[in-house]
mmCIF file of C-alpha atoms in Angstrom:
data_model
loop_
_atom_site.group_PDB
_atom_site.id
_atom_site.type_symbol
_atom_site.label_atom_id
_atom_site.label_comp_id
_atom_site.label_asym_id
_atom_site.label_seq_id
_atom_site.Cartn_x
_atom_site.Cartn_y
_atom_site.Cartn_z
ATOM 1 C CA UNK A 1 12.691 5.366 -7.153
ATOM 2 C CA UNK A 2 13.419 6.084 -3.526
ATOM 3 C CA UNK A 3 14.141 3.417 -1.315
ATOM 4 C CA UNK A 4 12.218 2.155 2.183
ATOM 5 C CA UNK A 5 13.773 -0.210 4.197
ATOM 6 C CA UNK A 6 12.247 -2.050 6.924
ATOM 7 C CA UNK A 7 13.525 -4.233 9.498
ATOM 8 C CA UNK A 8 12.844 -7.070 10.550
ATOM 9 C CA UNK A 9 11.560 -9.429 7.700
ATOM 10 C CA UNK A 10 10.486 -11.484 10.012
ATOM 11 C CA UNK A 11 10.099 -11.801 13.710
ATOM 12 C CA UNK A 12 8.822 -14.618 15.668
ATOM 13 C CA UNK A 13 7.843 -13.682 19.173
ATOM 14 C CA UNK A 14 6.533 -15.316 22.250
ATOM 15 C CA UNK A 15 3.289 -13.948 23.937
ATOM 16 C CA UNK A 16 3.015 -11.098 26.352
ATOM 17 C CA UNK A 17 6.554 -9.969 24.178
ATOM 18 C CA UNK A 18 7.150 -6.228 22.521
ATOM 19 C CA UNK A 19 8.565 -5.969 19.075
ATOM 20 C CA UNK A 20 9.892 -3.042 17.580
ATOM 21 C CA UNK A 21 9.830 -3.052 13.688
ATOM 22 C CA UNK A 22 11.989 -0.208 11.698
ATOM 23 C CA UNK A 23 11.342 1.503 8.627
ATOM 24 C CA UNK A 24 13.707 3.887 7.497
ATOM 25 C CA UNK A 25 13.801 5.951 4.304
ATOM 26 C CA UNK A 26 16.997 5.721 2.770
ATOM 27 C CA UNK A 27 18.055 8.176 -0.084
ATOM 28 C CA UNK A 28 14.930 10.926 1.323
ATOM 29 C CA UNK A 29 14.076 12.245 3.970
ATOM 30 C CA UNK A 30 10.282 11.842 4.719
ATOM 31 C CA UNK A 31 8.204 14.025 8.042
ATOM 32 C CA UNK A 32 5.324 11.784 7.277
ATOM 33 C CA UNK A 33 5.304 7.609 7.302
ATOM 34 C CA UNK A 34 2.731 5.265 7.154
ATOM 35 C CA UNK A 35 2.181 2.001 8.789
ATOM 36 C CA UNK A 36 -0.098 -0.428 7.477
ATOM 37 C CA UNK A 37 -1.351 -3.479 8.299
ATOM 38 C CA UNK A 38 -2.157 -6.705 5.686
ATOM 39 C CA UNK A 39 -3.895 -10.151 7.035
ATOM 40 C CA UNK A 40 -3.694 -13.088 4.634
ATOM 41 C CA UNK A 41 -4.791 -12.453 1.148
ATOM 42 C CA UNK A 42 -6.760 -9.531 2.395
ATOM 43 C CA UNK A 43 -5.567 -5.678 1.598
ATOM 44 C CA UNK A 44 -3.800 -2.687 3.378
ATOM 45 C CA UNK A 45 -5.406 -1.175 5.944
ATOM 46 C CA UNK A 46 -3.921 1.801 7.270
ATOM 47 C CA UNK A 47 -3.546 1.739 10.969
ATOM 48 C CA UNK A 48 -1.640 5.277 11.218
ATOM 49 C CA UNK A 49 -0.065 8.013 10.119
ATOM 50 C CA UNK A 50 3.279 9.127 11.879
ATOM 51 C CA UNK A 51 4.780 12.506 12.070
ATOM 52 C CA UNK A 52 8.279 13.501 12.528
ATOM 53 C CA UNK A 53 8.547 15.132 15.753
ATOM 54 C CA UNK A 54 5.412 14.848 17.045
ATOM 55 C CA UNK A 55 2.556 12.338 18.096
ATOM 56 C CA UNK A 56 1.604 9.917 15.310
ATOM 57 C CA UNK A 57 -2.664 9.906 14.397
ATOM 58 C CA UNK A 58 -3.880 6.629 14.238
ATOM 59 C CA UNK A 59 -7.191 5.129 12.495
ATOM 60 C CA UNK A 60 -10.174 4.563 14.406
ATOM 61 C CA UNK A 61 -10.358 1.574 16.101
ATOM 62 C CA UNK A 62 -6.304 1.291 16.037
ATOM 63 C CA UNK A 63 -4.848 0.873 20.035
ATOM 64 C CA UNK A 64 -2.678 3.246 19.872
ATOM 65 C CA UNK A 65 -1.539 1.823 23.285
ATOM 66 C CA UNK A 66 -0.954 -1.277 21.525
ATOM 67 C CA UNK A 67 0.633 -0.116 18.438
ATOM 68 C CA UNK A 68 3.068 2.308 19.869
ATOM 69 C CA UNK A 69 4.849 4.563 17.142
ATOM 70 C CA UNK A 70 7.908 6.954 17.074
ATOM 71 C CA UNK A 71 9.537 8.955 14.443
ATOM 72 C CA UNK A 72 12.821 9.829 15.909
ATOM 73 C CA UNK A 73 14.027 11.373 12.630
ATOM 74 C CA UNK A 74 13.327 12.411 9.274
ATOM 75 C CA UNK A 75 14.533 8.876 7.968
ATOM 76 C CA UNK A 76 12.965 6.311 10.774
ATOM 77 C CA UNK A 77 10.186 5.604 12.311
ATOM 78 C CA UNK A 78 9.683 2.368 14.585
ATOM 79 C CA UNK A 79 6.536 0.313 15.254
ATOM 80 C CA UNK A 80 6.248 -1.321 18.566
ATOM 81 C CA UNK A 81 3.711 -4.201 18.906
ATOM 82 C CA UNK A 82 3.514 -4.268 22.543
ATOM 83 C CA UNK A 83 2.505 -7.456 24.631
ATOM 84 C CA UNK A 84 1.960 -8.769 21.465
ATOM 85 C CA UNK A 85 -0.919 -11.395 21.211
ATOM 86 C CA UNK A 86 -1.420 -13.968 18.587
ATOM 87 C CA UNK A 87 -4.262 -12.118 16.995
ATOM 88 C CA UNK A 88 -1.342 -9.386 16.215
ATOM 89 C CA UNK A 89 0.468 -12.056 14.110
ATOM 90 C CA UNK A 90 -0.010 -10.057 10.648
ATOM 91 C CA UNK A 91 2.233 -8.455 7.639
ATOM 92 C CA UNK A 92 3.190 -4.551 8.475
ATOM 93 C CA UNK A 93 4.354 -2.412 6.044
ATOM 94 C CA UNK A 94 5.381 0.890 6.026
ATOM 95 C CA UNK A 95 5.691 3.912 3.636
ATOM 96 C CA UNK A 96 6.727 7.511 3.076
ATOM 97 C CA UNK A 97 6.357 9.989 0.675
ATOM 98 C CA UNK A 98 9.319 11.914 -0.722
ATOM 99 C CA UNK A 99 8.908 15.439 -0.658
ATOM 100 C CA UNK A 100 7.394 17.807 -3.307
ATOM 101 C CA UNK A 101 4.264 17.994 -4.007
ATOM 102 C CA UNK A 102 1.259 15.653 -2.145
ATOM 103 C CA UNK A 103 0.226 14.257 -5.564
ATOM 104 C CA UNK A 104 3.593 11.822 -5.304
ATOM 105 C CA UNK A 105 3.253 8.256 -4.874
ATOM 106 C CA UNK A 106 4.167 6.483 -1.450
ATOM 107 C CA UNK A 107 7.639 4.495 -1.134
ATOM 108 C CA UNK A 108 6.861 1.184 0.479
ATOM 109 C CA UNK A 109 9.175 -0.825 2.137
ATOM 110 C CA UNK A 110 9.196 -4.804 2.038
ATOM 111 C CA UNK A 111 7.151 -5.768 5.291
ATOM 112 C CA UNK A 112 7.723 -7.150 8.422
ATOM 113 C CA UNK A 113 5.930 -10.834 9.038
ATOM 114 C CA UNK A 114 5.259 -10.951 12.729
ATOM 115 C CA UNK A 115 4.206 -14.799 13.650
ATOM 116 C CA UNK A 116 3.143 -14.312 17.686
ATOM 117 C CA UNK A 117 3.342 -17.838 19.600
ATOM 118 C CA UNK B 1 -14.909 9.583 3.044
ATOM 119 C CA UNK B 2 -13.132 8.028 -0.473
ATOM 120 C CA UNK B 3 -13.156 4.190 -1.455
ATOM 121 C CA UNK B 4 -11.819 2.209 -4.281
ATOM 122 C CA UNK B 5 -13.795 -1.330 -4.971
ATOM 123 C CA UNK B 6 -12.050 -3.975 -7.123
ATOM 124 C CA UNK B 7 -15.046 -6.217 -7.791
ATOM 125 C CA UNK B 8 -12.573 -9.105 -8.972
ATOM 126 C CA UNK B 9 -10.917 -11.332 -6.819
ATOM 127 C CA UNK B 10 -8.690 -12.783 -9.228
ATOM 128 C CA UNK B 11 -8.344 -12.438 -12.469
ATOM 129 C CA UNK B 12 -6.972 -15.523 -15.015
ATOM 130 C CA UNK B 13 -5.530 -14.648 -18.002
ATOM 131 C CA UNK B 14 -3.173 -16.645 -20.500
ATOM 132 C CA UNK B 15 0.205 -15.442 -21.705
ATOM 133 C CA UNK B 16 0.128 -13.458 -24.459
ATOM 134 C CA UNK B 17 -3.488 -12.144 -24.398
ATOM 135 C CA UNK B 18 -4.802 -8.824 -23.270
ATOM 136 C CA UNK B 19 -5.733 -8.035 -19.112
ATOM 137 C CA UNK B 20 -7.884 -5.599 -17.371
ATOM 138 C CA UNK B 21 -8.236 -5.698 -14.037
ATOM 139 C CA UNK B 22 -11.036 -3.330 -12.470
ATOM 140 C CA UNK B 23 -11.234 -0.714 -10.085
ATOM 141 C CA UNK B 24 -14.017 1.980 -9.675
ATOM 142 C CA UNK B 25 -13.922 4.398 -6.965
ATOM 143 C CA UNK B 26 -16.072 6.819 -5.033
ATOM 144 C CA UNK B 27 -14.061 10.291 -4.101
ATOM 145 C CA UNK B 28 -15.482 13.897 -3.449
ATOM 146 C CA UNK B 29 -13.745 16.380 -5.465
ATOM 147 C CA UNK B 30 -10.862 15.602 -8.168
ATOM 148 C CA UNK B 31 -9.762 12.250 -7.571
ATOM 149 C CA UNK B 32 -6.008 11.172 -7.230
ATOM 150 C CA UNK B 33 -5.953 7.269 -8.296
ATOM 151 C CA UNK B 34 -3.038 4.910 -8.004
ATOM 152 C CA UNK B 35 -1.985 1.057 -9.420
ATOM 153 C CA UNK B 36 0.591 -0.528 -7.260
ATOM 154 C CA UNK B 37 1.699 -4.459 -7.393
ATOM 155 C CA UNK B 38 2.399 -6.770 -4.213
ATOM 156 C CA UNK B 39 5.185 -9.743 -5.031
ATOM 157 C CA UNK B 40 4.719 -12.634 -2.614
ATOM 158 C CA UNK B 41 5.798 -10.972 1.115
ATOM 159 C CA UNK B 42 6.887 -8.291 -0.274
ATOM 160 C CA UNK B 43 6.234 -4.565 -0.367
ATOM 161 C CA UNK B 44 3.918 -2.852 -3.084
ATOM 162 C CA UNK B 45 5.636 -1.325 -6.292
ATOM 163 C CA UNK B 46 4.388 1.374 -7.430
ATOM 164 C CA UNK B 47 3.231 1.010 -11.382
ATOM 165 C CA UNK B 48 1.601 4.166 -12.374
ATOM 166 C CA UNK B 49 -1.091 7.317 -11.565
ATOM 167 C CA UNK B 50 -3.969 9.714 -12.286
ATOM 168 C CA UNK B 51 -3.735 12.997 -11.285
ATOM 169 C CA UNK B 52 -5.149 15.090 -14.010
ATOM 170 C CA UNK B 53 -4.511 15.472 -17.733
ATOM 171 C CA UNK B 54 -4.622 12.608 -19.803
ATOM 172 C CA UNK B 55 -7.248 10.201 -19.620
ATOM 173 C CA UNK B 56 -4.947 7.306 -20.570
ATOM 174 C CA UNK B 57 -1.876 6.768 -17.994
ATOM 175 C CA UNK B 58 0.936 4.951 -19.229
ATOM 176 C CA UNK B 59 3.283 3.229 -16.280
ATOM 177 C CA UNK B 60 5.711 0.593 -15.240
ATOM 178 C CA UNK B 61 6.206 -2.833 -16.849
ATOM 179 C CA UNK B 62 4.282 -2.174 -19.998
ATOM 180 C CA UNK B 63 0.977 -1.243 -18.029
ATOM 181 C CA UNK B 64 -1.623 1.458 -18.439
ATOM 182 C CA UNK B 65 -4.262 2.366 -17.062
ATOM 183 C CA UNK B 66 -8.213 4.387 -18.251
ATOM 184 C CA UNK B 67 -9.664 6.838 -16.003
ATOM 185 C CA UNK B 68 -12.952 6.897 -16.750
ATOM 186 C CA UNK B 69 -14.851 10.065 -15.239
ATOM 187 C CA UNK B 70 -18.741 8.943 -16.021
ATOM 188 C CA UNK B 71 -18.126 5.122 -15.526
ATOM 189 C CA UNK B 72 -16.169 5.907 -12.070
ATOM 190 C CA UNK B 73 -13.565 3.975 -13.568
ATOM 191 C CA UNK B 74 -9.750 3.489 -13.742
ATOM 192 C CA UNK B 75 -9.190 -0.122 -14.751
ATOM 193 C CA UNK B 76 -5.869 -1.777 -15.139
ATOM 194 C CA UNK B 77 -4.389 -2.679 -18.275
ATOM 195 C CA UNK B 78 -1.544 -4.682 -20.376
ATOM 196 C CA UNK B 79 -1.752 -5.624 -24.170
ATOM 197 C CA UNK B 80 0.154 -8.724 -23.973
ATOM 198 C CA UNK B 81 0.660 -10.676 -20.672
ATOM 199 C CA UNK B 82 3.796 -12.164 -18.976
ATOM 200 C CA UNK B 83 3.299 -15.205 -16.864
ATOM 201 C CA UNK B 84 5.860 -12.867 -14.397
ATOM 202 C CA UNK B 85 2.640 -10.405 -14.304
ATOM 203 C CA UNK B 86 1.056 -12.837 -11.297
ATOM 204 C CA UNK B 87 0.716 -10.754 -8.095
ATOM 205 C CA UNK B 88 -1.639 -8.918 -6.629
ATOM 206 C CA UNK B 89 -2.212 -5.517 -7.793
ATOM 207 C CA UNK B 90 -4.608 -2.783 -5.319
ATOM 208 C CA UNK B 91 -6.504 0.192 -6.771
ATOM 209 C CA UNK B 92 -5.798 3.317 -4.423
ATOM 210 C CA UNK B 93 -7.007 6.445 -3.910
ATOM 211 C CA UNK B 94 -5.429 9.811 -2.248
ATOM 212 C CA UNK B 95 -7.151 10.871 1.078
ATOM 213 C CA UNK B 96 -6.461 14.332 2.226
ATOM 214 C CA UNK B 97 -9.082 14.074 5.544
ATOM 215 C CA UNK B 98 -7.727 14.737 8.977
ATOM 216 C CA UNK B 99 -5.265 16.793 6.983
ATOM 217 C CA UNK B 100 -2.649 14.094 5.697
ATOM 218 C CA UNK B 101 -2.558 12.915 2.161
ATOM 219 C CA UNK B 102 -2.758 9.080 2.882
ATOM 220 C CA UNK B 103 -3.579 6.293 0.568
ATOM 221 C CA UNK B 104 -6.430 3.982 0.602
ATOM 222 C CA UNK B 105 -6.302 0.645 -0.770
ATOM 223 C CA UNK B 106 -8.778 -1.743 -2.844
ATOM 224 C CA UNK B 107 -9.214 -5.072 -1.476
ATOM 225 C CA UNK B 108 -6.738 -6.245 -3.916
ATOM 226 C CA UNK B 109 -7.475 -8.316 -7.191
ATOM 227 C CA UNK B 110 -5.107 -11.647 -7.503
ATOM 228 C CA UNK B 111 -3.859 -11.497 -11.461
ATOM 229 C CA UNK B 112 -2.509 -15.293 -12.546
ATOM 230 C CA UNK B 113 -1.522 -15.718 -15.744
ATOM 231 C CA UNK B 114 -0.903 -19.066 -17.227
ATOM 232 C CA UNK B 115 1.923 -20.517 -19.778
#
């Protein structure tokens, strides 16, 4: 199947810090990405939806000051947790969707752990 | 607006017997339904689909899954289980509102199956 990649695995940050996390589709290109957000033995809630090219749409109640997200190209889009808090400590993961036709399954990548001190 | 609910936290299962694990879900229109796995911090993998067509949907990893139209349905299922089955496995289901075909995820049911 196609391959996501994201990067960092893990990140450890220090309050009041930004952290970028990458995903990056690597054998497809992909003009839609997801990012999602997991707490502890809880599921995946989507927190937004980003579009190459343009501005991403986020989920209601998602800062989208907070959660600041690019898609520079048809193969990455970034994630930047900014002035991160502890409360933002969480598992991310992103996905895309090769193209054809919208009945496809999403392409997720391994996560990014984000432990805020 | 579509759901999926798993009712099961976790499921416990010994090697070598049969699983289900549930999922019912609530769409509008035809729905698009979706089994994918979580390993320990990892990403999900996905294992198989329902888009139309056969009622039965054979996947990855020896699993299959039953949509069931008047029960709601589309439970999880493996004839024999592998003690490397134990993950978590979500129930999704495509949502095309605000115009982009996004998933929506289950709570997540926690399969562990013992030697």
């Amino acid at each position: 199947g196609a391959v996501v990649s994201q990067h960092p695995s893990w990140v450890i940050c220090k309050s009041g810090t930004s952290v970028k996390i990458e995903c990056r589709s690597l054998d497809f290109q992909a003009t839609t990405m997801f990012w999602y957000r997991q707490f502890p033995k809880q599921s995946l809630m989507l927190m937004a939806t980003s579009n190459e090219g343009s501005k991403a749409t986020y989920e209601q109640g998602v800062e989208k000051d907070k959660f600041l997200i690019n898609h520079a190209s048809l193969t990455l889009s970034t994630l930047t947790v900014t002035s991160a808090h502890p409360e933002d400590s969480s598992f991310y993961i992103c996905s895309a969707r090769t193209s054809g036709p919208n009945t496809g399954e999403l392409f997720f990548g391994e996560g990014s752990r984000l432990t805020v001190l | 607006a579509q759901s999926v609910a798993q009712p099961e936290d976790q499921v416990n299962v010994a090697e070598g017997n049969p699983l289900t694990v549930k999922c019912t879900y609530s769409v509008s229109g035809n729905p698009y339904l979706f089994w994918y796995v979580q390993y320990p911090n990892r990403g999900l993998q996905f294992l198989l689909k329902y888009i139309t067509g056969d009622n039965l949907v054979k996947g990855s990893y020896g699993f299959e899954a039953e949509f069931n139209k008047s029960q709601t349905s589309f439970h999880l299922k493996k004839p024999s289980a592998l003690v490397s089955d134990s993950a978590l496995y979500f129930c999704a289901v495509r949502d095309i509102s605000g115009g982009y075909n996004k998933l929506i995820f289950g709570a997540g049911t926690r399969l562990a199956v013992h030697p």
